[in-house]
Amino acid sequence: MSEYIFPEKNIISIRDLGRDELDYLVETAWAIESGRIKPNLNGRIASLLFFEPSTRTCFSFESAVKRLGGEALIMKGTNGTSVQKGESFSDTLRTIERYSDIVVIRHAVEGAARLASEVIDIPVVNAGDGANQHPTQALLDLYSIKKIRGTLENVKIGLVGDLRFGRTVHSLAQALSHYNPEFYFISPSFLEMPEHIKNELKEKGIKYTELPEVEPVVPELDIMYVTRIQRERFADSEDYERLKGSYIIDKETIKGAKEDMKILHPLPRVDEIACEVDSSPHAYYFDQAENGVYMRQAILSILLGEVK
Amino acid sequence: MKQLKVDAIKDGTVIDHIPAGKAIQVLKILKTQGNHPVSIGMNLPSTKFGAKDILKIENHELSAAEVDRIAIIAPTASITIIRHYEVAEKRKVSVPEKLENVAYCPNPNCITNAESIATRFKKYKENADGKVDYMCNYCEKIYRAEDFKIKLG
């Protein structure tokens, strides 16, 4: 590996990471996947604190820890824990800090991981805080795009679905903005990309086009990034019922796609990608989920100082 | 001779050109209530703004930090320090780069509204109309300064 010294102690928000850090994370994930380096977490303990339920992210971190030879302490939900007895978040963290070498946190409340990083001295990884950030998802998405294309530069990418509440698309847009992408934001008007993200892109001179239908841009795309319209983010269930199923990507939708166009999805999917697409050469979402393990191995190894 | 609607003060600070209706909020964030005599003029005619509020605080000269706090809710305000009925100094309001525990985060799902911790915001953007946006250090949501609910001292 290069002599680069990773400057961050924690991974809390994509906003904290510049291009050098993103490149280093992607490079490290590839070095691990290809077997070029073998970080060893033997004797190290990661606490995976999932205050909010998650299957994929939690399993993926657990798999990453175990593949590196480390141990994981796992809390899924707060049933039966001192949190239910009224313990403050900060106190829970201060205690867990004594048991482990690194903490991974998923929490429904926004800013929880940032606060954790201020309260304790061991490294903290944000595994999703409410509708705010999910930086490890954005990092594994970057890693996937790099593997697909060989470069992160100048990608033409369509973000499809819930661009308003979907934290993964916000983080991904911010991460990719270091690499001169061209975005197509495809959503119903109620779920369009927030103004502040669009303003950030404008200020960086990044091109984006907003449109309600995916079909007209399919032939342009290198990557189609599809998201689920998430029931849990809607205050009004009528809005959800009106908008769910706005986009269903099937074989017909992608028939004009470039041969090497790939479809990504942070998963879980409901019905936004038809199962018939799974067998198409364009489907990449399960490879993307696997990439999450390599990226999380990279994150854990870097923050624990085990990348040599 | 121009007639003053609020009496002149001997020593202290005059905060003029406060947006109409914001004087009470300004007073709250200055934490001066009870300590010094304060005169308030509200909805006074202003050639520049149509209407304005004015505050006169006796025997207290605002510090630079206090002036910065005023900028959050009254960026157009002008500050004059009075000594022996004379203008001793004029201070410019400048928008602070950081707000440390000055305002509540308007996002109900922000951790600062769940745990008893200080709020922190950093300046995100100064808009063309002079209004300023701040980003919460925790939930990363962006809010217009004038929409903040100010914490009382």
Short mmCIF file of N, CA, C and O in Angstrom, two decimals, chain A residues 13 15 88-90 108-111 114-115 118 132-133 196 200 203, chain B residues 107 109-111 114-115 117 120 124-125 135 137-142:
data_model
loop_
_atom_site.label_atom_id
_atom_site.label_comp_id
_atom_site.label_asym_id
_atom_site.label_seq_id
_atom_site.Cartn_x
_atom_site.Cartn_y
_atom_site.Cartn_z
N SER A 13 -19.50 11.14 8.02
CA SER A 13 -20.26 11.76 6.93
C SER A 13 -19.37 11.83 5.69
O SER A 13 -18.17 12.07 5.80
N ARG A 15 -19.31 14.16 3.77
CA ARG A 15 -18.82 15.54 3.71
C ARG A 15 -17.42 15.68 4.31
O ARG A 15 -16.71 16.62 4.03
N SER A 88 -29.10 7.15 28.81
CA SER A 88 -28.87 8.09 27.71
C SER A 88 -27.95 7.43 26.68
O SER A 88 -27.19 6.52 26.99
N PHE A 89 -28.04 7.94 25.46
CA PHE A 89 -27.20 7.45 24.37
C PHE A 89 -25.72 7.61 24.72
O PHE A 89 -24.91 6.69 24.52
N SER A 90 -25.39 8.77 25.28
CA SER A 90 -23.99 9.04 25.61
C SER A 90 -23.47 8.04 26.64
O SER A 90 -22.34 7.55 26.52
N ALA A 108 -31.75 5.72 14.50
CA ALA A 108 -32.82 6.43 13.79
C ALA A 108 -32.70 7.95 13.95
O ALA A 108 -33.25 8.71 13.15
N VAL A 109 -31.98 8.38 14.98
CA VAL A 109 -31.89 9.82 15.25
C VAL A 109 -30.68 10.42 14.52
O VAL A 109 -29.57 9.87 14.59
N GLU A 110 -30.92 11.54 13.83
CA GLU A 110 -29.88 12.12 12.98
C GLU A 110 -28.81 12.84 13.82
O GLU A 110 -29.14 13.62 14.70
N GLY A 111 -27.57 12.53 13.53
CA GLY A 111 -26.47 13.12 14.28
C GLY A 111 -25.96 12.22 15.40
O GLY A 111 -25.01 12.57 16.10
N ARG A 114 -22.29 11.24 14.98
CA ARG A 114 -21.40 12.38 15.21
C ARG A 114 -21.24 12.61 16.71
O ARG A 114 -20.13 12.81 17.20
N LEU A 115 -22.34 12.55 17.43
CA LEU A 115 -22.25 12.73 18.88
C LEU A 115 -21.39 11.62 19.49
O LEU A 115 -20.53 11.89 20.34
N GLU A 118 -17.84 12.24 19.41
CA GLU A 118 -17.38 13.29 20.33
C GLU A 118 -17.31 12.79 21.78
O GLU A 118 -16.56 13.32 22.58
N ASN A 132 -30.23 11.18 7.48
CA ASN A 132 -29.06 12.01 7.24
C ASN A 132 -28.02 11.32 6.35
O ASN A 132 -28.04 11.45 5.14
N GLN A 133 -27.10 10.58 6.93
CA GLN A 133 -25.97 10.05 6.16
C GLN A 133 -25.89 8.52 6.26
O GLN A 133 -26.35 7.94 7.25
N HIS A 196 -30.42 21.93 -1.63
CA HIS A 196 -29.06 22.18 -1.15
C HIS A 196 -28.04 21.25 -1.82
O HIS A 196 -26.91 21.63 -2.07
N GLU A 200 -24.98 22.57 -4.20
CA GLU A 200 -23.59 22.15 -4.02
C GLU A 200 -22.99 21.69 -5.35
O GLU A 200 -21.84 21.98 -5.67
N GLU A 203 -22.35 24.68 -7.67
CA GLU A 203 -21.15 25.43 -7.28
C GLU A 203 -19.87 24.73 -7.73
O GLU A 203 -18.85 25.36 -7.96
N ASN B 107 -34.74 20.70 13.53
CA ASN B 107 -35.07 19.33 13.11
C ASN B 107 -35.45 18.50 14.34
O ASN B 107 -34.60 18.20 15.17
N ASN B 109 -35.89 15.49 14.68
CA ASN B 109 -35.19 14.20 14.75
C ASN B 109 -33.68 14.36 14.89
O ASN B 109 -32.92 13.42 14.64
N CYS B 110 -33.25 15.55 15.28
CA CYS B 110 -31.81 15.77 15.50
C CYS B 110 -31.44 15.31 16.91
O CYS B 110 -32.20 15.54 17.86
N ILE B 111 -30.27 14.72 17.04
CA ILE B 111 -29.82 14.20 18.34
C ILE B 111 -29.77 15.29 19.40
O ILE B 111 -29.94 15.02 20.60
N ALA B 114 -32.71 15.23 21.46
CA ALA B 114 -32.96 13.99 22.19
C ALA B 114 -32.04 13.85 23.40
O ALA B 114 -32.42 13.26 24.41
N GLU B 115 -30.82 14.39 23.30
CA GLU B 115 -29.85 14.30 24.39
C GLU B 115 -29.59 15.71 24.89
O GLU B 115 -29.71 16.68 24.13
N ILE B 117 -27.32 18.05 25.11
CA ILE B 117 -26.00 18.48 24.64
C ILE B 117 -26.12 19.86 23.99
O ILE B 117 -27.22 20.27 23.60
N ARG B 120 -24.48 22.98 17.85
CA ARG B 120 -23.40 23.64 17.12
C ARG B 120 -23.79 23.77 15.66
O ARG B 120 -24.20 22.78 15.05
N TYR B 124 -23.14 28.09 6.49
CA TYR B 124 -23.14 27.29 5.27
C TYR B 124 -23.08 28.21 4.05
O TYR B 124 -22.32 27.96 3.13
N LYS B 125 -23.89 29.28 4.09
CA LYS B 125 -23.96 30.12 2.91
C LYS B 125 -24.55 31.48 3.24
O LYS B 125 -25.50 31.56 4.02
N MET B 135 -25.55 25.21 8.90
CA MET B 135 -25.72 23.75 8.89
C MET B 135 -25.50 23.22 10.30
O MET B 135 -24.53 23.59 10.96
N ASN B 137 -24.21 20.81 12.97
CA ASN B 137 -23.04 19.94 13.05
C ASN B 137 -23.43 18.47 13.18
O ASN B 137 -22.67 17.59 12.81
N TYR B 138 -24.62 18.22 13.69
CA TYR B 138 -25.04 16.84 13.97
C TYR B 138 -25.91 16.26 12.85
O TYR B 138 -25.52 15.29 12.21
N CYS B 139 -27.06 16.85 12.61
CA CYS B 139 -27.97 16.25 11.62
C CYS B 139 -27.66 16.73 10.20
O CYS B 139 -28.23 16.20 9.24
N GLU B 140 -26.80 17.73 10.06
CA GLU B 140 -26.35 18.26 8.77
C GLU B 140 -27.47 18.92 7.97
O GLU B 140 -27.34 19.14 6.77
N LYS B 141 -28.60 19.21 8.63
CA LYS B 141 -29.67 19.93 7.95
C LYS B 141 -29.28 21.42 7.89
O LYS B 141 -28.57 21.92 8.75
N ILE B 142 -29.81 22.09 6.87
CA ILE B 142 -29.44 23.48 6.63
C ILE B 142 -30.66 24.37 6.92
O ILE B 142 -31.75 24.08 6.42
#
